[in-house]
Amino acid sequence: MTTTLNSNSLQPEPAMQCLVIDDEPLARAGIIDFIEKLDFLTVAGSCSSAMEASEYIRKGNIDLLFLDINMPYLSGLDFLESLEHPPLTILTTAYSEHALEGFRLQIVDYLLKPIPFKRFYQAALKARQMHMMSLSPRHPQPVDTFLYVRQGDSFRKISWVDILYIEGMQNYAKLHFKDQELVIHQTMISLEETLPRDNFFRIHKSYLVNIAHIDQVSGGRIFINGQELPISRTRREDLLNEVVYNKLLSR
């Protein structure tokens, strides 16, 4: 069995067992070729239909599905929805209109054909992270929400939970709260690295937002506390995939 070293525990990490499901032989071969380039993935099998995949799933040894949506008889989405405990799943398709439905089913990622290796690698890393989290014992850690910012000759204590969003201004940044604004000498890149990534999202080169305070996402804009902020075209898809679709209640 292929293994890679887990840098956190220094223990061998078993490669994820992958099942490739696609009715197109060339598409299956392409995915298999990509899988074989990554030491943390291994091919457990490949199928030309969802029905053929059922036996692999029944055995319970599959960690990750690469699942085509448009297949004869039973679509990938219908197959996924029929599974009581589906493995982690990355959808592959030539059509983008099914993306929302896929994220409703809590997929890892959605790859549009023809699939560039860069996007495949990004999706595979995301699946690997989710897989490792599912294997790790959970020990809740206390969350420290307080930081200090310099204000003249003083250091002011703030809670990052209360930050609505941050506006970048060259080597300075303006922290927006509900009842005040603070200007600090800090770059956006440094703030993005310092603040918890699970709570803050860079929507634009000039704006870093606290996800908890987003009231609405509409087109290329988001709204926070009555303030309208732009989303760059390159970040909109990531915002939808990483933030909105993960918490989507209905279509």
XYZ file of N, CA and C in Angstrom:
753
model
N 0.848 -1.208 0.000
C 0.000 0.000 0.000
C 0.880 1.252 0.000
N 0.585 2.217 -0.860
C 1.342 3.456 -0.907
C 1.075 4.272 0.346
N 2.141 4.829 0.920
C 1.987 5.695 2.085
C 2.799 6.946 1.878
N 2.416 8.013 2.567
C 3.193 9.239 2.604
C 3.321 9.656 4.052
N 4.311 10.472 4.352
C 4.588 10.811 5.743
C 3.738 11.974 6.194
N 3.039 11.801 7.279
C 2.245 12.870 7.886
C 3.179 13.710 8.743
N 3.408 14.970 8.338
C 4.378 15.817 9.025
C 3.940 16.181 10.426
N 2.641 16.083 10.717
C 2.167 16.443 12.056
C 2.465 15.353 13.069
N 2.309 14.089 12.656
C 2.478 13.000 13.608
C 3.713 12.162 13.331
N 4.405 12.415 12.175
C 5.569 11.637 11.755
C 5.229 10.160 11.624
N 3.964 9.859 11.363
C 3.518 8.489 11.147
C 3.165 8.326 9.672
N 3.413 7.137 9.105
C 3.031 6.927 7.709
C 1.536 7.155 7.511
N 1.198 7.900 6.480
C -0.207 8.198 6.187
C -0.659 7.330 5.015
N -1.599 6.425 5.217
C -2.053 5.575 4.108
C -2.622 6.420 2.973
N -2.294 6.051 1.756
C -2.845 6.757 0.607
C -4.350 6.533 0.537
N -5.061 7.561 0.113
C -6.508 7.457 -0.006
C -6.875 6.532 -1.169
N -7.809 5.619 -0.907
C -8.273 4.674 -1.922
C -9.324 5.352 -2.801
N -9.017 5.496 -4.093
C -9.878 6.259 -4.999
C -10.600 5.350 -5.994
N -11.853 5.675 -6.233
C -12.650 4.978 -7.245
C -13.038 5.996 -8.313
N -12.708 5.699 -9.561
C -12.997 6.589 -10.688
C -14.224 6.055 -11.423
N -15.260 6.888 -11.537
C -16.517 6.464 -12.168
C -16.839 7.419 -13.311
N -16.751 6.919 -14.537
C -17.012 7.743 -15.715
C -17.302 6.814 -16.889
N -18.311 7.133 -17.680
C -18.646 6.255 -18.810
C -17.734 6.476 -20.011
N -16.855 7.477 -19.978
C -15.936 7.752 -21.077
C -14.550 7.186 -20.749
N -14.052 6.216 -21.524
C -12.743 5.609 -21.239
C -11.602 6.622 -21.175
N -11.584 7.616 -22.062
C -10.512 8.604 -22.054
C -10.554 9.458 -20.789
N -11.759 9.779 -20.342
C -11.905 10.568 -19.118
C -11.407 9.767 -17.911
N -11.758 8.477 -17.859
C -11.274 7.635 -16.769
C -9.749 7.562 -16.774
N -9.188 7.380 -17.954
C -7.733 7.272 -18.067
C -7.043 8.559 -17.623
N -7.650 9.696 -17.956
C -7.060 10.980 -17.552
C -7.035 11.152 -16.048
N -8.147 10.815 -15.379
C -8.214 10.913 -13.924
C -7.222 9.942 -13.280
N -7.159 8.723 -13.793
C -6.228 7.722 -13.243
C -4.787 8.203 -13.375
N -4.457 8.806 -14.517
C -3.110 9.341 -14.723
C -2.786 10.416 -13.686
N -3.742 11.303 -13.409
C -3.534 12.354 -12.400
C -3.356 11.740 -11.011
N -4.198 10.769 -10.672
C -4.113 10.123 -9.361
C -2.724 9.522 -9.155
N -2.198 8.891 -10.190
C -0.908 8.206 -10.065
C 0.263 9.163 -9.923
N 0.033 10.454 -10.142
C 1.087 11.449 -9.954
C 1.196 11.901 -8.497
N 0.210 11.547 -7.660
C 0.173 12.024 -6.275
C 0.370 10.861 -5.318
N 1.334 10.994 -4.413
C 1.656 9.871 -3.532
C 0.633 9.651 -2.428
N -0.283 10.610 -2.217
C -1.285 10.421 -1.167
C -2.608 9.869 -1.716
N -2.632 9.556 -3.027
C -3.794 8.918 -3.638
C -3.364 7.622 -4.306
N -4.278 6.662 -4.365
C -4.026 5.437 -5.122
C -5.334 4.979 -5.754
N -5.245 4.325 -6.903
C -6.436 3.872 -7.628
C -6.880 2.519 -7.081
N -8.068 2.493 -6.495
C -8.629 1.232 -5.998
C -9.448 0.535 -7.084
N -9.911 1.306 -8.069
C -10.699 0.718 -9.138
C -11.263 1.796 -10.039
N -11.828 1.380 -11.161
C -12.504 2.311 -12.066
C -13.730 1.620 -12.652
N -14.770 2.408 -12.919
C -16.052 1.872 -13.383
C -16.597 2.747 -14.499
N -17.401 2.140 -15.368
C -18.010 2.889 -16.461
C -19.449 3.293 -16.156
N -19.971 2.870 -15.001
C -21.345 3.240 -14.641
C -21.487 3.288 -13.127
N -22.529 4.005 -12.684
C -22.800 4.105 -11.255
C -23.183 2.750 -10.676
N -23.918 1.949 -11.439
C -24.332 0.639 -10.932
C -23.129 -0.267 -10.678
N -22.157 -0.193 -11.578
C -20.955 -1.001 -11.429
C -20.180 -0.599 -10.178
N -20.287 0.683 -9.786
C -19.545 1.184 -8.629
C -20.129 0.711 -7.308
N -21.382 0.276 -7.311
C -22.060 -0.081 -6.063
C -21.313 -1.154 -5.276
N -20.725 -2.122 -5.986
C -20.023 -3.217 -5.310
C -18.788 -2.706 -4.572
N -18.066 -1.779 -5.190
C -16.915 -1.185 -4.511
C -17.363 -0.451 -3.246
N -18.428 0.321 -3.377
C -18.920 1.102 -2.238
C -19.395 0.170 -1.123
N -20.032 -0.932 -1.500
C -20.568 -1.862 -0.508
C -19.462 -2.463 0.359
N -18.301 -2.673 -0.236
C -17.182 -3.251 0.515
C -16.611 -2.268 1.544
N -16.880 -0.990 1.336
C -16.496 0.004 2.333
C -15.026 0.353 2.384
N -14.281 0.107 1.315
C -12.850 0.406 1.349
C -12.471 1.592 0.466
N -13.450 2.390 0.068
C -13.199 3.539 -0.803
C -13.220 4.815 0.038
N -12.152 5.613 -0.087
C -12.065 6.883 0.647
C -12.546 8.063 -0.190
N -12.369 7.986 -1.517
C -12.644 9.141 -2.369
C -13.185 8.696 -3.726
N -14.309 9.300 -4.130
C -14.884 9.060 -5.456
C -14.536 10.212 -6.395
N -14.130 9.879 -7.610
C -14.108 10.839 -8.705
C -15.293 10.446 -9.589
N -16.364 11.216 -9.493
C -17.661 10.788 -10.016
C -18.152 11.710 -11.127
N -18.323 11.142 -12.318
C -18.899 11.883 -13.433
C -20.400 12.060 -13.208
N -20.944 13.187 -13.608
C -22.375 13.440 -13.402
C -23.211 12.835 -14.528
N -22.820 13.107 -15.773
C -23.650 12.716 -16.920
C -23.295 11.310 -17.390
N -24.028 10.324 -16.865
C -23.831 8.926 -17.249
C -25.183 8.303 -17.583
N -25.201 7.289 -18.440
C -26.482 6.662 -18.809
C -27.108 5.895 -17.655
N -28.409 5.761 -17.696
C -29.221 4.983 -16.744
C -29.319 5.660 -15.368
N -28.183 5.914 -14.727
C -28.212 6.529 -13.393
C -27.127 7.600 -13.344
N -27.536 8.853 -13.158
C -26.558 9.947 -13.145
C -25.709 9.887 -11.877
N -24.578 10.562 -11.931
C -23.713 10.602 -10.766
C -24.388 11.214 -9.559
N -25.189 12.258 -9.782
C -25.888 12.907 -8.667
C -26.927 11.975 -8.046
N -27.680 11.277 -8.895
C -28.685 10.340 -8.379
C -28.011 9.202 -7.606
N -26.880 8.739 -8.126
C -26.140 7.680 -7.450
C -25.638 8.158 -6.086
N -25.065 9.350 -6.065
C -24.534 9.897 -4.814
C -25.641 10.077 -3.784
N -26.791 10.566 -4.233
C -27.910 10.799 -3.318
C -28.484 9.485 -2.785
N -28.270 8.392 -3.516
C -28.799 7.097 -3.071
C -27.943 6.444 -1.989
N -26.726 6.923 -1.801
C -25.810 6.320 -0.839
C -26.096 6.830 0.562
N -26.216 5.913 1.508
C -26.506 6.316 2.886
C -25.305 6.981 3.538
N -24.124 6.422 3.305
C -22.890 7.001 3.845
C -21.864 7.096 2.715
N -21.998 8.097 1.861
C -21.099 8.191 0.701
C -19.668 8.553 1.110
N -18.689 8.061 0.374
C -17.311 8.499 0.601
C -17.161 9.974 0.218
N -16.017 10.560 0.527
C -15.711 11.887 0.014
C -15.809 11.840 -1.505
N -16.361 12.898 -2.097
C -16.646 12.857 -3.533
C -16.215 14.138 -4.221
N -15.517 13.961 -5.349
C -15.192 15.062 -6.252
C -15.945 14.804 -7.550
N -16.831 15.723 -7.919
C -17.611 15.566 -9.137
C -16.813 16.023 -10.355
N -16.967 15.319 -11.463
C -16.323 15.702 -12.719
C -17.393 15.762 -13.795
N -17.399 16.825 -14.587
C -18.423 16.977 -15.618
C -18.010 18.029 -16.625
N -18.601 17.988 -17.782
C -18.369 19.013 -18.804
C -19.379 20.150 -18.695
N -20.323 20.039 -17.752
C -21.405 21.023 -17.644
C -21.400 21.660 -16.250
N -21.505 22.984 -16.219
C -21.402 23.707 -14.951
C -22.727 23.882 -14.225
N -23.853 23.591 -14.902
C -25.149 23.923 -14.292
C -25.496 23.050 -13.094
N -24.760 21.958 -12.882
C -25.066 21.067 -11.762
C -24.265 21.389 -10.499
N -23.469 22.461 -10.546
C -22.567 22.746 -9.424
C -23.329 22.928 -8.112
N -24.396 23.708 -8.144
C -25.144 23.993 -6.920
C -25.722 22.727 -6.317
N -26.273 21.861 -7.168
C -26.836 20.601 -6.694
C -25.754 19.734 -6.066
N -24.570 19.758 -6.659
C -23.461 18.977 -6.118
C -23.067 19.425 -4.727
N -22.971 20.726 -4.510
C -22.577 21.221 -3.192
C -23.678 21.000 -2.154
N -24.932 20.915 -2.609
C -26.013 20.564 -1.684
C -25.775 19.178 -1.097
N -25.127 18.306 -1.882
C -24.831 16.952 -1.426
C -23.488 16.880 -0.705
N -22.928 18.029 -0.383
C -21.712 18.139 0.438
C -20.511 17.453 -0.212
N -20.320 17.723 -1.495
C -19.156 17.187 -2.177
C -17.902 17.960 -1.753
N -16.740 17.389 -2.055
C -15.467 18.050 -1.749
C -15.210 19.178 -2.737
N -15.393 18.883 -4.028
C -15.109 19.880 -5.061
C -15.809 19.475 -6.357
N -15.755 20.374 -7.336
C -16.473 20.225 -8.589
C -15.505 20.593 -9.708
N -15.134 19.624 -10.546
C -14.136 19.850 -11.591
C -14.785 19.846 -12.971
N -14.533 20.898 -13.732
C -15.078 21.015 -15.080
C -14.093 20.453 -16.093
N -14.591 19.574 -16.975
C -13.759 19.021 -18.040
C -13.594 20.044 -19.167
N -12.450 20.058 -19.846
C -11.232 19.279 -19.560
C -10.568 19.773 -18.282
N -10.106 18.862 -17.459
C -9.618 19.202 -16.120
C -8.118 19.496 -16.148
N -7.709 20.722 -15.805
C -6.277 21.006 -15.693
C -5.710 20.321 -14.444
N -4.470 19.910 -14.497
C -3.882 19.226 -13.349
C -3.863 20.130 -12.106
N -3.672 21.421 -12.308
C -3.647 22.346 -11.167
C -4.949 22.275 -10.373
N -6.099 22.284 -11.081
C -7.387 22.212 -10.381
C -7.590 20.846 -9.739
N -7.135 19.805 -10.439
C -7.216 18.459 -9.867
C -6.425 18.394 -8.568
N -5.233 18.936 -8.577
C -4.357 18.918 -7.400
C -4.986 19.680 -6.240
N -5.571 20.833 -6.524
C -6.228 21.624 -5.479
C -7.367 20.836 -4.850
N -8.185 20.193 -5.679
C -9.311 19.399 -5.169
C -8.814 18.204 -4.364
N -7.748 17.558 -4.840
C -7.193 16.394 -4.138
C -6.644 16.793 -2.766
N -5.987 17.942 -2.691
C -5.474 18.419 -1.401
C -6.608 18.694 -0.419
N -7.698 19.260 -0.944
C -8.859 19.528 -0.095
C -9.439 18.218 0.448
N -9.522 17.211 -0.423
C -10.036 15.898 0.000
C -9.109 15.268 1.031
N -7.824 15.407 0.810
C -6.843 14.841 1.756
C -7.000 15.479 3.136
N -7.149 16.804 3.158
C -7.317 17.507 4.437
C -8.581 17.038 5.157
N -9.682 16.911 4.418
C -10.943 16.468 5.018
C -10.825 15.029 5.518
N -10.108 14.203 4.770
C -9.917 12.801 5.170
C -9.103 12.721 6.462
N -8.033 13.484 6.541
C -7.180 13.471 7.732
C -7.930 13.992 8.954
N -8.781 14.999 8.745
C -9.581 15.526 9.856
C -10.551 14.470 10.368
N -11.098 13.665 9.463
C -12.046 12.629 9.886
C -11.360 11.510 10.654
N -10.058 11.328 10.419
C -9.314 10.268 11.099
C -8.727 10.718 12.424
N -8.539 12.033 12.574
C -7.873 12.553 13.771
C -8.838 12.605 14.946
N -8.381 12.218 16.154
C -9.216 12.374 17.341
C -9.446 13.851 17.618
N -10.649 14.163 17.991
C -10.997 15.574 18.203
C -10.858 15.955 19.663
N -9.981 16.916 19.909
C -9.790 17.451 21.252
C -10.048 18.950 21.183
N -11.215 19.390 21.585
C -11.523 20.818 21.492
C -10.490 21.670 22.220
N -10.004 22.690 21.515
C -9.028 23.602 22.093
C -9.698 24.942 22.376
N -9.341 25.577 23.486
C -9.894 26.898 23.752
C -9.465 27.881 22.664
N -10.392 28.695 22.220
C -10.107 29.646 21.152
C -9.829 31.015 21.761
N -8.632 31.546 21.481
C -8.257 32.866 21.967
C -8.711 33.887 20.934
N -9.666 34.714 21.284
C -10.226 35.662 20.318
C -9.646 37.060 20.456
N -8.674 37.253 21.346
C -8.180 38.604 21.610
C -6.841 38.871 20.946
N -6.692 40.097 20.480
C -5.454 40.582 19.878
C -5.186 41.986 20.406
N -3.976 42.462 20.207
C -3.629 43.837 20.565
C -3.208 44.585 19.316
N -3.658 45.821 19.187
C -3.248 46.675 18.073
C -2.638 47.949 18.628
N -1.615 48.437 17.950
C -0.947 49.661 18.405
C -1.771 50.878 18.001
N -1.986 51.756 18.946
C -2.651 53.037 18.717
C -1.782 54.118 19.331
N -0.930 54.729 18.499
C 0.020 55.707 19.030
C 1.040 55.026 19.920
N 1.129 55.469 21.172
C 2.063 54.872 22.130
C 1.407 53.790 22.972
N 0.152 53.462 22.664
C -0.585 52.493 23.469
C -0.857 51.225 22.671
N -1.248 50.183 23.390
C -1.652 48.924 22.771
C -3.084 48.637 23.201
N -3.956 48.552 22.219
C -5.375 48.409 22.506
C -5.821 46.977 22.278
N -6.555 46.443 23.245
C -7.048 45.074 23.154
C -8.351 45.056 22.362
N -8.423 44.148 21.358
C -9.641 43.991 20.567
C -9.975 42.506 20.461
N -11.171 42.211 20.057
C -11.586 40.838 19.766
C -11.805 40.724 18.261
N -11.104 39.772 17.623
C -11.277 39.647 16.174
C -12.688 39.194 15.803
N -13.393 38.596 16.753
C -14.781 38.180 16.497
C -15.648 39.375 16.136
N -15.326 40.552 16.693
C -16.137 41.754 16.488
C -15.761 42.536 15.233
N -14.670 42.160 14.566
C -14.292 42.833 13.324
C -15.300 42.458 12.229
N -15.917 43.471 11.605
C -16.840 43.208 10.504
C -16.066 42.909 9.224
N -15.158 43.812 8.895
C -14.298 43.620 7.729
C -13.085 44.544 7.862
N -12.093 44.283 7.027
C -10.860 45.064 7.052
C -10.642 45.643 5.670
N -10.313 46.916 5.634
C -10.085 47.629 4.378
C -8.600 47.957 4.255
N -7.982 47.517 3.183
C -6.560 47.745 2.988
C -6.278 49.097 2.372
N -5.230 49.756 2.884
C -4.827 51.069 2.371
C -3.303 51.105 2.319
N -2.721 50.509 1.268
C -1.273 50.373 1.100
C -0.672 49.677 2.326
N 0.142 50.379 3.127
C 0.767 49.742 4.288
C -0.054 49.903 5.559
N -1.266 50.393 5.413
C -2.163 50.553 6.559
C -3.429 49.736 6.309
N -4.163 49.517 7.382
C -5.443 48.809 7.269
C -6.436 49.441 8.228
N -7.683 49.514 7.774
C -8.750 50.053 8.621
C -9.634 48.899 9.073
N -9.707 48.704 10.397
C -10.554 47.672 10.973
C -11.934 48.265 11.217
N -12.950 47.671 10.610
C -14.317 48.177 10.761
C -15.074 47.328 11.781
N -15.580 47.983 12.820
C -16.444 47.359 13.817
C -17.832 47.988 13.688
N -18.796 47.485 14.428
C -20.140 48.047 14.362
C -20.179 49.492 14.843
N -19.358 49.815 15.834
C -19.463 51.146 16.448
C -18.179 51.961 16.357
N -17.168 51.469 15.632
C -15.923 52.218 15.546
C -15.065 51.716 14.388
N -14.047 52.507 14.049
C -13.052 52.112 13.054
C -11.670 52.392 13.633
N -10.744 51.465 13.415
C -9.377 51.622 13.896
C -8.422 51.486 12.724
N -7.499 52.427 12.596
C -6.482 52.356 11.550
C -5.180 51.880 12.181
N -4.591 50.830 11.581
C -3.359 50.272 12.118
C -2.317 50.175 11.006
N -1.045 50.183 11.405
C 0.053 50.070 10.450
C 0.327 48.590 10.215
N -0.348 48.040 9.213
C -0.232 46.608 8.927
C -0.691 46.363 7.499
N -0.064 45.416 6.814
C -0.471 45.100 5.450
C -1.598 44.068 5.463
N -2.345 44.016 4.375
C -3.427 43.040 4.264
C -2.882 41.617 4.243
N -1.742 41.423 3.601
C -1.163 40.078 3.536
C -0.821 39.583 4.931
N -0.243 40.453 5.750
C 0.113 40.068 7.116
C -1.133 39.775 7.949
N -2.162 40.582 7.791
C -3.398 40.360 8.536
C -4.071 39.056 8.109
N -4.058 38.770 6.816
C -4.666 37.542 6.307
C -3.965 36.313 6.881
N -2.639 36.411 7.084
C -1.878 35.299 7.649
C -2.086 35.177 9.155
N -2.362 36.303 9.824
C -2.496 36.314 11.290
C -3.876 35.877 11.750
N -4.913 36.351 11.078
C -6.285 36.060 11.499
C -6.681 34.637 11.099
N -7.583 33.992 11.848
C -7.946 32.594 11.552
C -8.586 32.439 10.181
N -8.016 31.536 9.380
C -8.480 31.353 8.002
C -9.904 30.819 7.925
N -10.345 30.105 8.960
C -11.706 29.576 8.951
C -12.747 30.670 9.164
N -12.293 31.847 9.602
C -13.232 32.913 9.955
C -13.158 34.137 9.048
N -12.031 34.305 8.349
C -11.861 35.484 7.502
C -11.594 35.064 6.060
N -12.170 35.838 5.115
C -12.055 35.494 3.699
C -11.702 36.757 2.913
N -10.709 36.634 2.055
C -10.276 37.768 1.212
C -11.160 37.817 -0.028
N -12.052 38.798 -0.111
C -12.974 38.890 -1.238
C -12.433 39.770 -2.361
N -11.374 40.532 -2.048
C -10.860 41.543 -2.977
C -9.483 41.922 -2.477
N -8.651 42.474 -3.347
C -7.313 42.867 -2.895
C -7.368 43.910 -1.772
N -8.489 44.622 -1.674
C -8.615 45.669 -0.659
C -9.517 45.306 0.511
N -10.133 44.092 0.501
C -11.090 43.761 1.555
C -10.913 42.334 2.064
N -10.846 42.231 3.376
C -10.824 40.954 4.087
C -12.028 40.967 5.020
N -12.935 39.993 4.891
C -14.196 40.059 5.629
C -14.303 38.937 6.654
N -14.998 39.236 7.738
C -15.325 38.233 8.751
C -16.570 37.488 8.263
N -16.416 36.212 7.969
C -17.499 35.418 7.377
C -18.774 35.472 8.209
N -18.625 35.490 9.528
C -19.782 35.461 10.421
C -20.671 36.684 10.266
N -20.127 37.776 9.711
C -20.897 39.022 9.622
C -21.447 39.284 8.223
N -21.252 38.349 7.288
C -21.816 38.533 5.938
C -23.338 38.384 6.014
N -24.055 39.431 5.606
C -25.519 39.395 5.621
C -26.092 38.886 4.301
N -25.424 39.196 3.189
C -25.968 38.830 1.888
C -24.860 38.798 0.849
N -24.958 37.836 -0.076
C -24.088 37.788 -1.250
C -24.990 37.938 -2.456
N -24.727 38.943 -3.277
C -25.595 39.204 -4.433
C -24.734 39.638 -5.611
N -24.689 38.779 -6.640
C -23.870 39.102 -7.803
C -22.418 39.265 -7.416
N -21.867 40.407 -7.749
C -20.469 40.691 -7.424
C -20.303 41.530 -6.180
N -21.283 41.475 -5.279
C -21.236 42.291 -4.052
C -21.607 41.460 -2.834
N -21.069 41.852 -1.695
C -21.575 41.323 -0.430
C -22.000 42.497 0.438
N -22.853 42.207 1.405
C -23.364 43.248 2.295
C -23.066 42.847 3.740
N -22.453 43.771 4.462
C -22.120 43.575 5.877
C -22.560 44.812 6.650
N -23.494 44.612 7.568
C -23.950 45.713 8.425
C -24.369 46.932 7.604
N -25.064 46.674 6.485
C -25.539 47.763 5.635
C -24.513 48.315 4.675
N -23.271 47.827 4.742
C -22.203 48.309 3.870
C -22.036 47.363 2.683
N -21.964 47.916 1.484
C -21.804 47.129 0.259
C -20.330 47.068 -0.122
N -19.814 45.835 -0.314
C -18.402 45.650 -0.648
C -18.288 44.833 -1.927
N -17.282 45.141 -2.785
C -17.130 44.399 -4.048
C -16.406 43.066 -3.844
N -16.783 42.066 -4.661
C -16.072 40.796 -4.711
C -15.338 40.750 -6.053
N -14.059 40.485 -6.035
C -13.333 40.388 -7.306
C -13.802 39.153 -8.067
N -13.711 39.211 -9.382
C -14.179 38.097 -10.212
C -13.412 36.811 -9.909
N -12.143 36.946 -9.567
C -11.327 35.752 -9.295
C -11.645 35.117 -7.952
N -12.299 35.851 -7.048
C -12.575 35.329 -5.710
C -14.033 34.925 -5.527
N -14.910 35.301 -6.451
C -16.339 35.029 -6.258
C -16.629 33.530 -6.213
N -16.051 32.766 -7.134
C -16.309 31.330 -7.159
C -15.811 30.659 -5.878
N -14.630 31.081 -5.399
C -14.093 30.512 -4.160
C -14.985 30.854 -2.967
N -15.515 32.071 -2.940
C -16.420 32.465 -1.856
C -17.662 31.586 -1.846
N -18.250 31.360 -3.013
C -19.443 30.518 -3.093
C -19.132 29.082 -2.674
N -18.039 28.535 -3.190
C -17.698 27.142 -2.906
C -17.301 26.902 -1.464
N -16.469 27.797 -0.908
C -15.900 27.576 0.417
C -16.784 28.082 1.555
N -17.641 29.057 1.270
C -18.435 29.674 2.342
C -19.929 29.433 2.159
N -20.472 29.858 1.019
C -21.929 29.869 0.844
C -22.493 28.463 0.680
N -21.978 27.702 -0.301
C -22.555 26.389 -0.586
C -22.412 25.416 0.585
N -21.362 25.586 1.382
C -21.163 24.698 2.534
C -22.248 24.877 3.590
N -22.927 26.017 3.572
C -23.973 26.285 4.553
C -25.310 26.585 3.888
N -25.483 26.042 2.686
C -26.695 26.333 1.921
C -27.852 25.493 2.434
N -28.940 26.146 2.830
C -30.110 25.449 3.346
C -31.007 24.943 2.240
N -31.145 25.740 1.162
C -32.029 25.344 0.060
C -31.502 25.959 -1.226
N -31.955 25.398 -2.338
C -31.516 25.913 -3.641
C -32.146 27.248 -3.950
